[in-house]
Each structure stands twice: as structure tokens, then as C-alpha cells.
């Protein structure tokens, strides 16, 4: 399939790198200000080395990329809140041209799910967004395969917050100390707000709620509490009782909640480090747990490319 | 064997603030086959008559329980309330914030005042002394089916006192 990739961060560049392994051609690539288009297929290594060396992907513009003759648009620009722009307009443009869209960007399906679905209904294109929830973990495809049997979902959906909490519990260190360590290791961003205030996990839960209930949830419908300023003493007290604290997102009974929760120290949900886990409650299959890497370039790209493989193939 | 089924009971007592009073109140329970589960001794909080309220959770058969209540009254202990509330759901929460400044005993009392809940265990960690933020782990025992109400009360009181609540994950703890 011919792919156009918007966004040249960790995920976008990994998709460029790996697309060939999955039998796809990358015909267009854009970062925030430049673009490269070659409808016979771009040379992945040439694009990536230009990006590394010169900070641009080509001599064209992102608009050229949107107008290119591709079959599926990979939207991997940064997640934005509110109107979810410019990601939403990218989705709109592709669907109006009857092209498929695969999102790694959470914004459009977290903040404007009904708009996306309405555009999709009028288009020959399909929208998939496995990579937006739980990185490499096949959450949405599992929910789809279970044919409406999933009644609730919960889990650890932010690796940065999980890393901070597991380090605090294991080493008895304070929040600020562990945050600084996480930033040094590249696990936390310089501005960790999205991760530690629970916003990132909440966006993923909102997407899960949209899929589970086929309704229109947005970030404002979620009850969100972060882990910032949680003292080490809270984790110590939890440990004395065989428990620990994890930032847990829950989608159940029509509600979306994210916040620190007490879980058994050696329980399924107490994954360590940057791992994520999703637990699905089902009507007939009991409880399913899927854990894995919730972030990272190649990991998230694998979810993007799995989606590309799920797209309806042309005649 | 249904007549001999052990159940959980809650007894609310009033004690005079004198040495040995608590022991005197607990002896009739142990002597008559009751199994003590928890004692919530609200020192510092007085009933309108100037006595100390004590809440005792115990396990006993129905027959044993009747004997226990009679024995308490015979011993001159004022039994305010004795009921077969089935205290069966336990939940642990961690509170974070200015617990001492915001009067921890008042906080705990308000949890139990809502009914259906008793505080079985409190563990406080105040690394910064009484001035700074501290954490407390509470084990609450709620009447069957009342865990959600108990949590709602905890949330309301905590919200008023600007405390953070780390709630237990009610499901999915497998």
C-alpha cells in the first residue's frame, strides 16, 4: 500500500524505516515545515539521513504531502487538545479524498470522535487508530475481535507515570528526585505535564470509551487526577500493607476515570518501569490482560503498520 | 448448623474515662465466645454525657451475641447500640495532605458517622512532622454492599479538607 506519513518524530520516522518490511511503499513524508513526495516510492534511508543532518525531510511542503497520490495517510503529528488541529484537518482532507487514515495522534479520536466518524461515514476511506492507545499493545483490535463482548477496560496507560511510581516504591525516593531521574533517562519529557497529570492516560481512556460505547466522549468527560506531588510516604504505607500505587485508567459503567489507585503489590496491574497493561472485562471470556510497551518509536510504528495491514485492500 | 452460624456484629458502647474501663468492657465478649475483630476507641471525643464512645466489631453466633450483650449490661457497661450489621467488605485507602492540621480524628469520626463503616486500622506517616503534608493508610470495614457509599463519604470529607485520596481499585485486583 502507498503511504503518506505526516509527522517525523519518533513514531513517524520509525514508520518510514519499517514500512518496507511490511511490504508498503512510503510515497510522501512531512515534518512540521517540509515535505518530500515521490510517487514511485521514497528512499527511506535518504529521507531519514536528511532529517538527521539537515532537520528537514525534503524540499517540498506538508501541503504537497497532503495532496500526494497515496492510499493511506499515517497521521503521527503531536497530539493536541480541544479542536485537535492540525491533526483533525489532515484526517478530514484524506477522508474527503476517499483515502484511508491511520492515526498515532490521539487528538482527533479523543476530542472529536463523532466528527471523525461522520467524515468516515461519507468516505470510501477507513479510519484506524490502534497506535493511539497502549502503543504496541493490540488493545483496539482485541476489543474489535471480541465483537461487543467487552464491558469494561482498565489499566496502566502511561509509561512515564508508571516508571515514576515504580521507582518511588522500589527506592523509597521522592517524586521530584525520581522525575529528574526519568528526565535524565529520557523516560519523561522536559515538560512532563501530560504524563504526570494523567492527561495522556485520560485521552487513551476517552478513546477506549468512544470505542466501547460508540458514543462521544472527550477529555472533559473524564475525571482526572495525576501523580504529581504524591509523597513517598503514601507509597511506603501502601507497601506495608502489601499494596502499591499505580496511575490507573478505568472505563466502566459509562464513566472514565484516571487517578492513582491502590493495587496489590504483586498483582497483575502493578507492572513495573515503563510497561503498560490493559485489562478487559468481557461477558463470555472473563478477564483478559495484555501488557507490553506503551510507547517508543518502533513499538508504536508496529501498531501503525498492523493497522495498515487491517485496512480494506483495493480491488 | 444454621443456628450456629457465626456473624459479624457491631456494638457501640459508652465508657467512663477511668483506667481499666475498656478491659472491663471487653472481658464479657471474650468470656462468652465472641471473637473480637476491631475496637475503635475514640479517645478525645466525648458523648453528650461526657463518656467515651467505643465501637467494637466482633464475630459470634446469634446465641452467643445475645449472651454477650446481656453480660455487658450486667457488668454495668452502657450499650448504646448492638446490631447484626454484617460488616464484611474491607477496603484500604491512603489519604495524603495536611492530615494533622485538618484534625485526623475528626476526619475518621466523619467517616464512621455516615453509618455502615468502621475504621479498623490507621497507620500514619508524617515524615515532615505535624506541620507538613503526611500520609495515612486506613482500613475501612463496610457493611456488605456499602463500599461505594463509604468511598463516596471518604471523597466528600477529603475534598472539604483538601486531602488527596488514593482509592483502592475496586475490581481488577486479580
mmCIF file of N, CA, C and O in Angstrom, chain A residues 249-289:
data_model
loop_
_atom_site.group_PDB
_atom_site.id
_atom_site.type_symbol
_atom_site.label_atom_id
_atom_site.label_comp_id
_atom_site.label_asym_id
_atom_site.label_seq_id
_atom_site.Cartn_x
_atom_site.Cartn_y
_atom_site.Cartn_z
ATOM 1 N N UNK A 249 -6.165 3.966 34.711
ATOM 2 C CA UNK A 249 -7.283 4.499 33.946
ATOM 3 C C UNK A 249 -8.398 3.463 33.930
ATOM 4 O O UNK A 249 -8.120 2.274 33.806
ATOM 5 N N UNK A 250 -9.623 3.925 34.104
ATOM 6 C CA UNK A 250 -10.756 2.993 34.143
ATOM 7 C C UNK A 250 -11.870 3.483 33.231
ATOM 8 O O UNK A 250 -12.244 4.646 33.274
ATOM 9 N N UNK A 251 -12.392 2.579 32.456
ATOM 10 C CA UNK A 251 -13.573 2.863 31.636
ATOM 11 C C UNK A 251 -14.592 1.808 32.013
ATOM 12 O O UNK A 251 -14.422 0.627 31.709
ATOM 13 N N UNK A 252 -15.618 2.216 32.750
ATOM 14 C CA UNK A 252 -16.624 1.256 33.204
ATOM 15 C C UNK A 252 -17.924 1.987 33.486
ATOM 16 O O UNK A 252 -17.903 3.143 33.931
ATOM 17 N N UNK A 253 -19.020 1.307 33.237
ATOM 18 C CA UNK A 253 -20.357 1.867 33.501
ATOM 19 C C UNK A 253 -20.540 3.271 32.906
ATOM 20 O O UNK A 253 -21.190 4.127 33.502
ATOM 21 N N UNK A 254 -19.943 3.502 31.780
ATOM 22 C CA UNK A 254 -20.117 4.798 31.126
ATOM 23 C C UNK A 254 -19.245 5.911 31.686
ATOM 24 O O UNK A 254 -19.328 7.042 31.231
ATOM 25 N N UNK A 255 -18.418 5.589 32.691
ATOM 26 C CA UNK A 255 -17.561 6.621 33.273
ATOM 27 C C UNK A 255 -16.094 6.423 32.885
ATOM 28 O O UNK A 255 -15.638 5.301 32.713
ATOM 29 N N UNK A 256 -15.396 7.528 32.794
ATOM 30 C CA UNK A 256 -13.966 7.492 32.508
ATOM 31 C C UNK A 256 -13.239 8.162 33.668
ATOM 32 O O UNK A 256 -13.520 9.313 34.008
ATOM 33 N N UNK A 257 -12.342 7.395 34.303
ATOM 34 C CA UNK A 257 -11.602 7.939 35.451
ATOM 35 C C UNK A 257 -10.135 7.594 35.323
ATOM 36 O O UNK A 257 -9.787 6.475 34.970
ATOM 37 N N UNK A 258 -9.300 8.558 35.701
ATOM 38 C CA UNK A 258 -7.865 8.289 35.766
ATOM 39 C C UNK A 258 -7.362 8.851 37.080
ATOM 40 O O UNK A 258 -7.685 9.987 37.439
ATOM 41 N N UNK A 259 -6.617 8.062 37.817
ATOM 42 C CA UNK A 259 -6.066 8.571 39.061
ATOM 43 C C UNK A 259 -5.187 7.528 39.713
ATOM 44 O O UNK A 259 -5.177 6.365 39.296
ATOM 45 N N UNK A 260 -4.415 7.950 40.737
ATOM 46 C CA UNK A 260 -3.619 6.962 41.459
ATOM 47 C C UNK A 260 -4.543 6.029 42.246
ATOM 48 O O UNK A 260 -5.488 6.496 42.875
ATOM 49 N N UNK A 261 -4.279 4.730 42.165
ATOM 50 C CA UNK A 261 -5.112 3.752 42.859
ATOM 51 C C UNK A 261 -4.215 2.760 43.583
ATOM 52 O O UNK A 261 -3.118 2.443 43.127
ATOM 53 N N UNK A 262 -4.748 2.232 44.678
ATOM 54 C CA UNK A 262 -4.052 1.174 45.400
ATOM 55 C C UNK A 262 -4.314 -0.145 44.691
ATOM 56 O O UNK A 262 -5.472 -0.486 44.418
ATOM 57 N N UNK A 263 -3.251 -0.851 44.379
ATOM 58 C CA UNK A 263 -3.392 -2.178 43.771
ATOM 59 C C UNK A 263 -2.469 -3.138 44.518
ATOM 60 O O UNK A 263 -1.494 -2.708 45.133
ATOM 61 N N UNK A 264 -2.767 -4.446 44.500
ATOM 62 C CA UNK A 264 -1.879 -5.394 45.165
ATOM 63 C C UNK A 264 -0.471 -5.294 44.569
ATOM 64 O O UNK A 264 -0.313 -5.200 43.352
ATOM 65 N N UNK A 265 0.519 -5.307 45.474
ATOM 66 C CA UNK A 265 1.908 -5.080 45.073
ATOM 67 C C UNK A 265 2.384 -6.052 43.999
ATOM 68 O O UNK A 265 3.124 -5.681 43.109
ATOM 69 N N UNK A 266 1.936 -7.303 44.112
ATOM 70 C CA UNK A 266 2.358 -8.290 43.124
ATOM 71 C C UNK A 266 1.225 -8.664 42.184
ATOM 72 O O UNK A 266 1.248 -9.712 41.554
ATOM 73 N N UNK A 267 0.242 -7.784 42.114
ATOM 74 C CA UNK A 267 -0.907 -8.059 41.258
ATOM 75 C C UNK A 267 -0.607 -7.809 39.790
ATOM 76 O O UNK A 267 0.430 -7.257 39.434
ATOM 77 N N UNK A 268 -1.548 -8.225 38.968
ATOM 78 C CA UNK A 268 -1.380 -8.124 37.516
ATOM 79 C C UNK A 268 -1.164 -6.690 37.056
ATOM 80 O O UNK A 268 -0.377 -6.440 36.144
ATOM 81 N N UNK A 269 -1.876 -5.752 37.665
ATOM 82 C CA UNK A 269 -1.817 -4.384 37.175
ATOM 83 C C UNK A 269 -0.575 -3.618 37.632
ATOM 84 O O UNK A 269 -0.288 -2.543 37.125
ATOM 85 N N UNK A 270 0.151 -4.176 38.597
ATOM 86 C CA UNK A 270 1.329 -3.475 39.120
ATOM 87 C C UNK A 270 2.545 -3.752 38.240
ATOM 88 O O UNK A 270 3.579 -4.220 38.709
ATOM 89 N N UNK A 271 2.441 -3.441 36.953
ATOM 90 C CA UNK A 271 3.589 -3.628 36.063
ATOM 91 C C UNK A 271 4.673 -2.629 36.450
ATOM 92 O O UNK A 271 4.387 -1.592 37.032
ATOM 93 N N UNK A 272 5.934 -2.964 36.172
ATOM 94 C CA UNK A 272 6.987 -2.018 36.567
ATOM 95 C C UNK A 272 7.585 -1.300 35.388
ATOM 96 O O UNK A 272 7.382 -1.664 34.229
ATOM 97 N N UNK A 273 8.350 -0.279 35.736
ATOM 98 C CA UNK A 273 9.032 0.515 34.726
ATOM 99 C C UNK A 273 8.042 1.178 33.791
ATOM 100 O O UNK A 273 6.981 1.623 34.208
ATOM 101 N N UNK A 274 8.417 1.233 32.512
ATOM 102 C CA UNK A 274 7.593 1.966 31.561
ATOM 103 C C UNK A 274 6.535 1.079 30.900
ATOM 104 O O UNK A 274 5.872 1.500 29.969
ATOM 105 N N UNK A 275 6.384 -0.151 31.396
ATOM 106 C CA UNK A 275 5.400 -1.045 30.778
ATOM 107 C C UNK A 275 3.970 -0.527 30.941
ATOM 108 O O UNK A 275 3.663 0.187 31.882
ATOM 109 N N UNK A 276 3.141 -0.910 30.019
ATOM 110 C CA UNK A 276 1.706 -0.628 30.104
ATOM 111 C C UNK A 276 0.963 -1.956 30.220
ATOM 112 O O UNK A 276 1.492 -3.002 29.834
ATOM 113 N N UNK A 277 -0.252 -1.890 30.750
ATOM 114 C CA UNK A 277 -1.102 -3.083 30.748
ATOM 115 C C UNK A 277 -2.549 -2.650 30.577
ATOM 116 O O UNK A 277 -2.959 -1.615 31.087
ATOM 117 N N UNK A 278 -3.281 -3.451 29.835
ATOM 118 C CA UNK A 278 -4.710 -3.203 29.669
ATOM 119 C C UNK A 278 -5.442 -4.460 30.094
ATOM 120 O O UNK A 278 -5.060 -5.572 29.741
ATOM 121 N N UNK A 279 -6.459 -4.255 30.909
ATOM 122 C CA UNK A 279 -7.264 -5.375 31.385
ATOM 123 C C UNK A 279 -8.681 -5.176 30.855
ATOM 124 O O UNK A 279 -9.277 -4.122 31.052
ATOM 125 N N UNK A 280 -9.180 -6.179 30.148
ATOM 126 C CA UNK A 280 -10.527 -6.092 29.574
ATOM 127 C C UNK A 280 -11.458 -7.039 30.310
ATOM 128 O O UNK A 280 -11.110 -8.203 30.548
ATOM 129 N N UNK A 281 -12.620 -6.541 30.681
ATOM 130 C CA UNK A 281 -13.654 -7.407 31.255
ATOM 131 C C UNK A 281 -14.579 -7.791 30.114
ATOM 132 O O UNK A 281 -15.040 -6.916 29.369
ATOM 133 N N UNK A 282 -14.848 -9.073 29.974
ATOM 134 C CA UNK A 282 -15.712 -9.492 28.876
ATOM 135 C C UNK A 282 -16.904 -10.274 29.407
ATOM 136 O O UNK A 282 -16.860 -10.793 30.524
ATOM 137 N N UNK A 283 -17.941 -10.352 28.593
ATOM 138 C CA UNK A 283 -19.157 -11.074 29.010
ATOM 139 C C UNK A 283 -18.912 -12.569 29.070
ATOM 140 O O UNK A 283 -19.309 -13.230 30.003
ATOM 141 N N UNK A 284 -18.278 -13.126 28.068
ATOM 142 C CA UNK A 284 -18.157 -14.577 27.991
ATOM 143 C C UNK A 284 -16.745 -15.108 28.172
ATOM 144 O O UNK A 284 -16.562 -16.292 28.373
ATOM 145 N N UNK A 285 -15.780 -14.232 28.084
ATOM 146 C CA UNK A 285 -14.399 -14.718 28.116
ATOM 147 C C UNK A 285 -13.672 -14.331 29.397
ATOM 148 O O UNK A 285 -12.463 -14.487 29.494
ATOM 149 N N UNK A 286 -14.427 -13.847 30.382
ATOM 150 C CA UNK A 286 -13.783 -13.472 31.635
ATOM 151 C C UNK A 286 -12.896 -12.266 31.453
ATOM 152 O O UNK A 286 -13.199 -11.363 30.672
ATOM 153 N N UNK A 287 -11.782 -12.295 32.161
ATOM 154 C CA UNK A 287 -10.890 -11.141 32.164
ATOM 155 C C UNK A 287 -9.664 -11.415 31.309
ATOM 156 O O UNK A 287 -9.066 -12.476 31.406
ATOM 157 N N UNK A 288 -9.322 -10.459 30.467
ATOM 158 C CA UNK A 288 -8.132 -10.598 29.627
ATOM 159 C C UNK A 288 -7.125 -9.531 30.025
ATOM 160 O O UNK A 288 -7.504 -8.384 30.259
ATOM 161 N N UNK A 289 -5.854 -9.895 30.094
ATOM 162 C CA UNK A 289 -4.803 -8.923 30.384
ATOM 163 C C UNK A 289 -3.807 -8.914 29.241
ATOM 164 O O UNK A 289 -3.346 -9.972 28.822
#
